[in-house]
GROMACS .gro file of C-alpha atoms in nm:
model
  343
    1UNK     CA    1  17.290  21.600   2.546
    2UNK     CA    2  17.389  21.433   2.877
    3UNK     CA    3  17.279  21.083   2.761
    4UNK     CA    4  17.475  21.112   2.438
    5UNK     CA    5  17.780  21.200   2.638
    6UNK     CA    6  17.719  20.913   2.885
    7UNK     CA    7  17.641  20.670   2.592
    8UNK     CA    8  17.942  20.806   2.374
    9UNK     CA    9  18.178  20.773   2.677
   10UNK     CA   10  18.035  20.431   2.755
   11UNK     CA   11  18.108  20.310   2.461
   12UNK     CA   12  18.454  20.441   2.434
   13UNK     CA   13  18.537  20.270   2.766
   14UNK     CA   14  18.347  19.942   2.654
   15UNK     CA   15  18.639  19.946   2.342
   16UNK     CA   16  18.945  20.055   2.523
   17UNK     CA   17  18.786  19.767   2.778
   18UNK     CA   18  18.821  19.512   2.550
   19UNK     CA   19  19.114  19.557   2.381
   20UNK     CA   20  19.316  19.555   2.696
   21UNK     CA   21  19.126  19.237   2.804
   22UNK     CA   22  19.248  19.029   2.440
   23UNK     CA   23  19.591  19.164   2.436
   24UNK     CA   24  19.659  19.067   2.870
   25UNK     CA   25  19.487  18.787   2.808
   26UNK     CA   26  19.723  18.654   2.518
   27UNK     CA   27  20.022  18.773   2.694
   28UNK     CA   28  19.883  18.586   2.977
   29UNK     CA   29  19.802  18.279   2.802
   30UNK     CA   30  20.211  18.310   2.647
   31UNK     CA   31  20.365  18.326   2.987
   32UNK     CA   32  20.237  18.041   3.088
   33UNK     CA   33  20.279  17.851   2.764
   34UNK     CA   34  19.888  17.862   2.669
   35UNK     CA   35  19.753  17.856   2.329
   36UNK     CA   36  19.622  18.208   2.260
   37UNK     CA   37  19.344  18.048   2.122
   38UNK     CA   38  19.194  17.872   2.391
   39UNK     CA   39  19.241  18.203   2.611
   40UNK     CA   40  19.052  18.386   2.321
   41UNK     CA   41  18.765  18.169   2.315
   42UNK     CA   42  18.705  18.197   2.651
   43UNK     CA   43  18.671  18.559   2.630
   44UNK     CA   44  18.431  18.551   2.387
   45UNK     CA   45  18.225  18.259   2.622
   46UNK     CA   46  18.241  18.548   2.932
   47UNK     CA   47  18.174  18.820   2.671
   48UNK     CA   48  17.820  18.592   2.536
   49UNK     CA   49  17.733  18.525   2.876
   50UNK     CA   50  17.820  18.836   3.084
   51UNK     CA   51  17.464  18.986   2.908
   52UNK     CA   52  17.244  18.676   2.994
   53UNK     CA   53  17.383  18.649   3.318
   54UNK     CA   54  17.315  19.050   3.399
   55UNK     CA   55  16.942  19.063   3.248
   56UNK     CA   56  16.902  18.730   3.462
   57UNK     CA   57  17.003  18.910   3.772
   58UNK     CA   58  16.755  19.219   3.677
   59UNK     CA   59  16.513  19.017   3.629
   60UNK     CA   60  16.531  18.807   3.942
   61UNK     CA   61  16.543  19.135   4.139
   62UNK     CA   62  16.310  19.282   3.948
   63UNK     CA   63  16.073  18.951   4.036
   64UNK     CA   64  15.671  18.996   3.981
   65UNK     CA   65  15.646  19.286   4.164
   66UNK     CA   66  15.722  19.464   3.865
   67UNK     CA   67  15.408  19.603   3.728
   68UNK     CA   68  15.463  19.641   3.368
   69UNK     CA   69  15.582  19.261   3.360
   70UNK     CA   70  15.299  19.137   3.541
   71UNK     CA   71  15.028  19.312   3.333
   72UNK     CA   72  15.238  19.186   2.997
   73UNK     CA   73  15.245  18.814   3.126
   74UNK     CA   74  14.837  18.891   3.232
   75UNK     CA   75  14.773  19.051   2.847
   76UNK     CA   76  14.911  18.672   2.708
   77UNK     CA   77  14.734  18.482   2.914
   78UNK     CA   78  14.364  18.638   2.889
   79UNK     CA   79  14.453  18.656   2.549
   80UNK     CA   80  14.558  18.236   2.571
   81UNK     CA   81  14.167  18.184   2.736
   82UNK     CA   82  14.012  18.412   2.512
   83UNK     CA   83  14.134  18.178   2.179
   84UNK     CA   84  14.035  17.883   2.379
   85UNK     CA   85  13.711  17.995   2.418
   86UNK     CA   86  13.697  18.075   2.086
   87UNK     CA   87  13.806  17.765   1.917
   88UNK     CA   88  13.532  17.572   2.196
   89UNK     CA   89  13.245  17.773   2.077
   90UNK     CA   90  13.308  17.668   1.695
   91UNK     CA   91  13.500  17.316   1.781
   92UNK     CA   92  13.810  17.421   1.583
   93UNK     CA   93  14.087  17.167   1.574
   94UNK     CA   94  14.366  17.372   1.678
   95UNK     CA   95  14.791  17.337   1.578
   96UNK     CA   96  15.039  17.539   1.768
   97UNK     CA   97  15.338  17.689   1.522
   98UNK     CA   98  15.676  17.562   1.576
   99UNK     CA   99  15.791  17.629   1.894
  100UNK     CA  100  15.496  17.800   2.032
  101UNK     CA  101  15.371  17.479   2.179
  102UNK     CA  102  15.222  17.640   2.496
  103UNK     CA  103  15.014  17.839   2.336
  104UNK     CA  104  14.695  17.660   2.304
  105UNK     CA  105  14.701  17.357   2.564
  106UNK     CA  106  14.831  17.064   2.476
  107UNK     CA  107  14.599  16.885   2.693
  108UNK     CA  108  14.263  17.004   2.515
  109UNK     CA  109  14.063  16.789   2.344
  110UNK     CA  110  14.037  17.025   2.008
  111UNK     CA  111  14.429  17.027   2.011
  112UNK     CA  112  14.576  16.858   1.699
  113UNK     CA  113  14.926  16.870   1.742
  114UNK     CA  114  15.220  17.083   1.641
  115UNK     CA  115  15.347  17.254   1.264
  116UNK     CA  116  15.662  17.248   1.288
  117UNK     CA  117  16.018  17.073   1.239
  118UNK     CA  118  15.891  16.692   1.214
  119UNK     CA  119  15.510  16.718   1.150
  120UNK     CA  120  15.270  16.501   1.214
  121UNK     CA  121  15.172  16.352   0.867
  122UNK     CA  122  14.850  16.286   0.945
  123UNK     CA  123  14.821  16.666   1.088
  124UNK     CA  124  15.050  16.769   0.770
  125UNK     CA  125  14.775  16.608   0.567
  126UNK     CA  126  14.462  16.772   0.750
  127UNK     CA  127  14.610  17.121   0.640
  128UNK     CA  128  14.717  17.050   0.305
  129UNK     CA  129  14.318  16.871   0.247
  130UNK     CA  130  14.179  17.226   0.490
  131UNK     CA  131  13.958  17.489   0.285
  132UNK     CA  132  14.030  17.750   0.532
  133UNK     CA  133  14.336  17.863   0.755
  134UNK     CA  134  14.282  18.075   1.046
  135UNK     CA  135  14.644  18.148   1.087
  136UNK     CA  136  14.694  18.367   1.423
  137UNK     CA  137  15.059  18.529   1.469
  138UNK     CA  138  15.275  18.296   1.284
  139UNK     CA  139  15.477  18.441   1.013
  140UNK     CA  140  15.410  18.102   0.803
  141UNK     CA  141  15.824  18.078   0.763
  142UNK     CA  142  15.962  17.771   0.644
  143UNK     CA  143  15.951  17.554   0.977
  144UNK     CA  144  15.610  17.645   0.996
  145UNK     CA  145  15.525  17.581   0.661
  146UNK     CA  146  15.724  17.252   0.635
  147UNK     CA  147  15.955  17.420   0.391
  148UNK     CA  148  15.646  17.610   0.200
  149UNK     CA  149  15.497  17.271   0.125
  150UNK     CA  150  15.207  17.278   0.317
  151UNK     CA  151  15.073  17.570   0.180
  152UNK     CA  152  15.091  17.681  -0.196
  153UNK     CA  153  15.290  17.990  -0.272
  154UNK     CA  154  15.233  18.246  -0.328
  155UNK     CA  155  14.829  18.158  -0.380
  156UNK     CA  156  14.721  17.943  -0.148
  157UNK     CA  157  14.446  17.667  -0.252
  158UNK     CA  158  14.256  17.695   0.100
  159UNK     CA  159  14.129  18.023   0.194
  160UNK     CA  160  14.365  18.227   0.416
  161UNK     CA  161  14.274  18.433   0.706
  162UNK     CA  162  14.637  18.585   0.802
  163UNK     CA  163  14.612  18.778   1.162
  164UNK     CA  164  14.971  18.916   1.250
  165UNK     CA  165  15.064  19.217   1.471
  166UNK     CA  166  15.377  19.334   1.189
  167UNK     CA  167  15.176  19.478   0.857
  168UNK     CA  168  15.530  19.341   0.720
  169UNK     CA  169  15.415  18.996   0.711
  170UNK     CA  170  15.119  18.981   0.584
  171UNK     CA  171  15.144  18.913   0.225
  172UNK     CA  172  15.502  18.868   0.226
  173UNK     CA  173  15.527  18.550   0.103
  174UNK     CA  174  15.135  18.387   0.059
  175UNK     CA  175  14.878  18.601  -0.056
  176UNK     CA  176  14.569  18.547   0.242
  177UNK     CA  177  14.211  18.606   0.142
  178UNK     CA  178  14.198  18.822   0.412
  179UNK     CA  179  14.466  18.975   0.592
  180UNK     CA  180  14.388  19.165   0.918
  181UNK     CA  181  14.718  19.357   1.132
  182UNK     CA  182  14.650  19.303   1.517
  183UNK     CA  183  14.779  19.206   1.847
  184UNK     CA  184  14.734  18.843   1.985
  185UNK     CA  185  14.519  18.982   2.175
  186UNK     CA  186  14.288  19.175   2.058
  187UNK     CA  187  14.244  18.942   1.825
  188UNK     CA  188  14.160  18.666   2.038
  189UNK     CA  189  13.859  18.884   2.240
  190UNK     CA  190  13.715  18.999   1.888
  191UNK     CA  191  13.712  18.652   1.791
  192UNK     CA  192  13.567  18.488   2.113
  193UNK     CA  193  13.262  18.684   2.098
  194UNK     CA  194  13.130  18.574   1.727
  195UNK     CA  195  12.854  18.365   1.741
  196UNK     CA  196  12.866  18.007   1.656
  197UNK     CA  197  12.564  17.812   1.514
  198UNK     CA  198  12.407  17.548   1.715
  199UNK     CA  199  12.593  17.299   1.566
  200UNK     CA  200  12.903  17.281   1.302
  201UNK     CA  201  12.956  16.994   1.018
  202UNK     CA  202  13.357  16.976   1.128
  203UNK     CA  203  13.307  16.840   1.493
  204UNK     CA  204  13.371  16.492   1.395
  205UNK     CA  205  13.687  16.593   1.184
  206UNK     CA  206  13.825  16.767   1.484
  207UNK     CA  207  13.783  16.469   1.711
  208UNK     CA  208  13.933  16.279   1.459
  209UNK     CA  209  14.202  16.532   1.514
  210UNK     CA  210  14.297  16.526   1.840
  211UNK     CA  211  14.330  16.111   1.822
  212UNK     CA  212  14.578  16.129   1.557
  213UNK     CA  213  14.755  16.388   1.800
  214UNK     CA  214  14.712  16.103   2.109
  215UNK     CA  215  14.885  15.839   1.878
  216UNK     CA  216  15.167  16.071   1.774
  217UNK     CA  217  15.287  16.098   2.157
  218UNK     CA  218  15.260  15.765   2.235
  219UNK     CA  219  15.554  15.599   2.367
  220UNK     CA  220  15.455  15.253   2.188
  221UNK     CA  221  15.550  15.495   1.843
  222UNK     CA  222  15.353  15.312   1.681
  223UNK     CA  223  15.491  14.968   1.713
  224UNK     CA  224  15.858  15.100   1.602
  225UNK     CA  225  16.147  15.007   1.773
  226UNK     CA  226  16.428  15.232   1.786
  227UNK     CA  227  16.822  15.115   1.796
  228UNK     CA  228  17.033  15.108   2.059
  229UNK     CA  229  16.980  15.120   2.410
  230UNK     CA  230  16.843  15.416   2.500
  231UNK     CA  231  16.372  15.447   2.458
  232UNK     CA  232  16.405  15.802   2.394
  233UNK     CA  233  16.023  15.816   2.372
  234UNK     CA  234  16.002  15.640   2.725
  235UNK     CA  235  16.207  15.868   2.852
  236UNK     CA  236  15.991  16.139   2.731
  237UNK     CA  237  15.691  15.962   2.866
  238UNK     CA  238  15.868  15.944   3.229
  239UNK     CA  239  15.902  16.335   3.198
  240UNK     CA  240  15.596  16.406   3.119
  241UNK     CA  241  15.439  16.195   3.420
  242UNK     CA  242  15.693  16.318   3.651
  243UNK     CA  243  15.698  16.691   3.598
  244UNK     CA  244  15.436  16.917   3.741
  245UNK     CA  245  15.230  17.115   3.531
  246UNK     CA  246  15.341  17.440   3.581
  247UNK     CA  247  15.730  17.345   3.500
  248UNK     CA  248  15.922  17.501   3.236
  249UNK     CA  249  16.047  17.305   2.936
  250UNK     CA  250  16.381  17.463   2.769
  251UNK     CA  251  16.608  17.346   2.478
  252UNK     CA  252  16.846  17.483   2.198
  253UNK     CA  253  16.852  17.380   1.863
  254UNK     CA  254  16.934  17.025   1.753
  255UNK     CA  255  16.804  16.650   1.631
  256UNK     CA  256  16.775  16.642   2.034
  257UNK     CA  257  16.461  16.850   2.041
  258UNK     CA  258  16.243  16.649   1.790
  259UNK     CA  259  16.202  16.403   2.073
  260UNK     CA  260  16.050  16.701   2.329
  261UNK     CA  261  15.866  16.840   2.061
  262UNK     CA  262  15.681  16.531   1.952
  263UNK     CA  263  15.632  16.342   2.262
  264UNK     CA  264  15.576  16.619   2.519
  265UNK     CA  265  15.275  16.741   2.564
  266UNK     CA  266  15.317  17.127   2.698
  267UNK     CA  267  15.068  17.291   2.948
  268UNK     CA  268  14.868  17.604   2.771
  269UNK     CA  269  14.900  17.933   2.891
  270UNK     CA  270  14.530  17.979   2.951
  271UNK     CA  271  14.653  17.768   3.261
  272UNK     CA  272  14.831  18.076   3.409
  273UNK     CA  273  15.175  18.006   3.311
  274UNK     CA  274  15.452  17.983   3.015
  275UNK     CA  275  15.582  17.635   3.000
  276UNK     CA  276  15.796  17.652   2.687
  277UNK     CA  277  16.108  17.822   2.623
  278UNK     CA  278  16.271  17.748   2.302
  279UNK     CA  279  16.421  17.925   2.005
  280UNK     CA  280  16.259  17.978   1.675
  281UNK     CA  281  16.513  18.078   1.501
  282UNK     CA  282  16.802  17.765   1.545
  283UNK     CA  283  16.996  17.894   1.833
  284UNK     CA  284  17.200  17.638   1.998
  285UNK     CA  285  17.325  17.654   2.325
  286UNK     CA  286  16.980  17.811   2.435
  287UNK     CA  287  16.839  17.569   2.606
  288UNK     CA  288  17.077  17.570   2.967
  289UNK     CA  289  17.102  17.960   2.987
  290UNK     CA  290  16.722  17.987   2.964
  291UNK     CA  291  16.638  17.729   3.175
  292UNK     CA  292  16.897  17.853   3.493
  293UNK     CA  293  16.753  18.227   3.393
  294UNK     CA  294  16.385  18.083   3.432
  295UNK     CA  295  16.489  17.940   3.789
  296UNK     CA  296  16.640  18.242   3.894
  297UNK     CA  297  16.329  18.465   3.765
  298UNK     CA  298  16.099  18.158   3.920
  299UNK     CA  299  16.223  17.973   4.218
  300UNK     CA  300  15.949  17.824   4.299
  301UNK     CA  301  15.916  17.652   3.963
  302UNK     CA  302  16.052  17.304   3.824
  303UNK     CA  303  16.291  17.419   3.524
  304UNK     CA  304  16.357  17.106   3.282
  305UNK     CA  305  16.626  17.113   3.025
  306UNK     CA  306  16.682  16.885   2.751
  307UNK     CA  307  17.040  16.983   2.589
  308UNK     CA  308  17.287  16.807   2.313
  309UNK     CA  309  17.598  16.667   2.324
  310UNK     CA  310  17.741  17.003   2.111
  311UNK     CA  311  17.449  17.215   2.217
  312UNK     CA  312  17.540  17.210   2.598
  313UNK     CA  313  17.902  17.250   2.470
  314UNK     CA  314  17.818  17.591   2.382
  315UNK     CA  315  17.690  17.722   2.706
  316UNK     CA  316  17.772  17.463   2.966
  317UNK     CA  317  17.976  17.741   3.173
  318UNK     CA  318  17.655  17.847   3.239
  319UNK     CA  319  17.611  17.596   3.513
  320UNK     CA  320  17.848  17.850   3.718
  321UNK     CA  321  17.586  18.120   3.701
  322UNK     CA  322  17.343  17.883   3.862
  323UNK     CA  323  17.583  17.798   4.132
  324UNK     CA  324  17.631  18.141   4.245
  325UNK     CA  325  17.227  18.231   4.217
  326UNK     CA  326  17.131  17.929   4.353
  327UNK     CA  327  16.896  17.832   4.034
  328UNK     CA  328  16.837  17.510   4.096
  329UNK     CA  329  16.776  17.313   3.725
  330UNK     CA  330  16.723  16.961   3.584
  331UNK     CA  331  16.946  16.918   3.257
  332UNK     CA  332  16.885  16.613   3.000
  333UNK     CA  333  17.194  16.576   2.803
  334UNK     CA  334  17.135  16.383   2.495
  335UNK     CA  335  17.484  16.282   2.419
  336UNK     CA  336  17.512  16.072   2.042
  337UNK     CA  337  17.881  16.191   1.977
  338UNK     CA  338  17.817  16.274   1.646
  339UNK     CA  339  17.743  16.664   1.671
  340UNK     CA  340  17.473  16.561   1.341
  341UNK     CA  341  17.366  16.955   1.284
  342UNK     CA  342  17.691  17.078   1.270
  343UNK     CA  343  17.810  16.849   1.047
   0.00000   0.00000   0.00000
């Protein structure tokens, strides 16, 4: 009963709050012969960022020594090892889904590249020719599924082995062959203890693989020059040599990211540490909040942010949060002046 009252007066306050905050603030912005509108909007930019500044702050004083967050970050990355050992002891060419690029090192030699936004073709082609999927925790959406092309809907022609911790998505929009409800990561410790014959037929295709992967992220792309001034795959390749390998990558949503996505190649967590921080679902301005949250949390870490012209728009105030903390960040501001999403 005492919660309820603390959450119902809470609540009350939070609305009488804010509805003397809009209506000083407009008088404010009047006095001094401000459009309302620009006073409004920054509201709304303090009222966004007032929550990812606070759970920043809790989580930098929180730091490792919190136990339930260390044995969480321990569960992902035993489970991270465990697949690795598992797709080693069968030589399984291996994709990460869209966005989830850390999760099987990039740096393997049974890694085949990305399925996401931008697809390899010749990885695009591998799964459309597969005749089985081993498809562990992605919800096969459409970035994942390049738009449900990849895979026939709802039957699929290759055989389908669905693993996903939410009974809600298996089945929801392909039909598997097999659909098993599980954590990450128990799934990843049953499978790293089947058996694998001596030797396996696909070895050859999965070397084959990994060096259509290692000509994707060349910065030579392939012979193609790009207009204008600015070798965006280069400058990719300069990042990539320059950053260490436990830094953390972070971007929003935008054309921007393609270049990241393609040309980087991300450090796995079976190396001890999450080097990818990046929205699935299309959220711009994500990429400069998460980053200067990251080097609060991590201090110790190199934080690398790769932002657009109209994606750092959206959260560039943010920079004053990592004044005040001290987060130190590196921000890459691809700036075309055309805003090309939102349009």
């Amino acid at each position: 009963m005492t919660n309820f009252l603390l959450f119902t007066a809470g609540l009350a306050a939070l609305v009488f709050g804010a509805n003397l905050l809009v209506r000083g603030a407009g008088k404010l912005a009047l006095s001094f012969g401000i459009s309302p509108l620009v006073v409004g909007l920054t509201v709304v930019a303090f009222g966004t960022s007032a929550p990812e500044v606070a759970v920043s702050v809790s989580a930098a004083l929180a730091g490792q020594a919190d136990g339930e967050t260390s044995a969480a970050v321990r569960t992902r990355v035993e489970a991270a090892q465990a697949l690795q050992r598992f797709a080693e002891n069968w030589q399984l060419p291996v994709a990460n889904a869209f966005r989830f690029q850390d999760t099987f090192d990039n740096h393997h030699p049974l890694y085949a590249g990305d399925v996401g936004l931008g697809i390899n073709p010749k990885l695009a082609a591998r799964i459309r020719e597969a005749d089985l999927l081993l498809v562990l925790g992605a919800r096969l959406g459409e970035a994942t599924t390049g738009s449900y092309t990849l895979i026939d809907a709802p039957l699929p022609k290759q055989k389908l082995v669905h693993v996903h911790a939410s009974a809600e998505e298996l089945g929801r929009v392909y039909h598997p062959t097999l659909a098993i409800c599980a954590t990450m990561n128990a799934a990843a410790r049953s499978l790293e203890v089947l058996t694998a014959p001596p030797q396996v037929a696909w070895e050859p295709w999965a070397a084959a693989a990994q060096a259509d992967y290692r000509a994707n992220i060349d910065p030579a792309n392939g012979g193609v020059v790009l207009p204008g001034l600015v070798d965006m795959p280069e400058v990719m390749d300069v990042v990539r040599r320059l950053l260490p390998a436990d830094a953390v990558l972070t971007n929003g949503a935008g054309n921007f990211a393609s270049w990241l996505h393609r040309f980087h190649p991300y450090h796995g967590l079976a190396k001890g540490h999450k080097t990818q921080l990046a929205p699935t679902n299309g959220a711009m301005g994500y990429g400069v909040p998460a980053g200067i949250g990251a080097a609060i949390v991590q201090p110790g870490r190199t934080v690398f942010t790769i932002a657009g012209d109209g994606d750092f728009m959206m959260n560039g105030q943010e920079l004053a949060t990592a004044v005040q903390f001290g987060a130190k960040t590196i921000i890459l501001l691809v700036n075309n002046g055309t805003y090309g999403p939102i349009r």
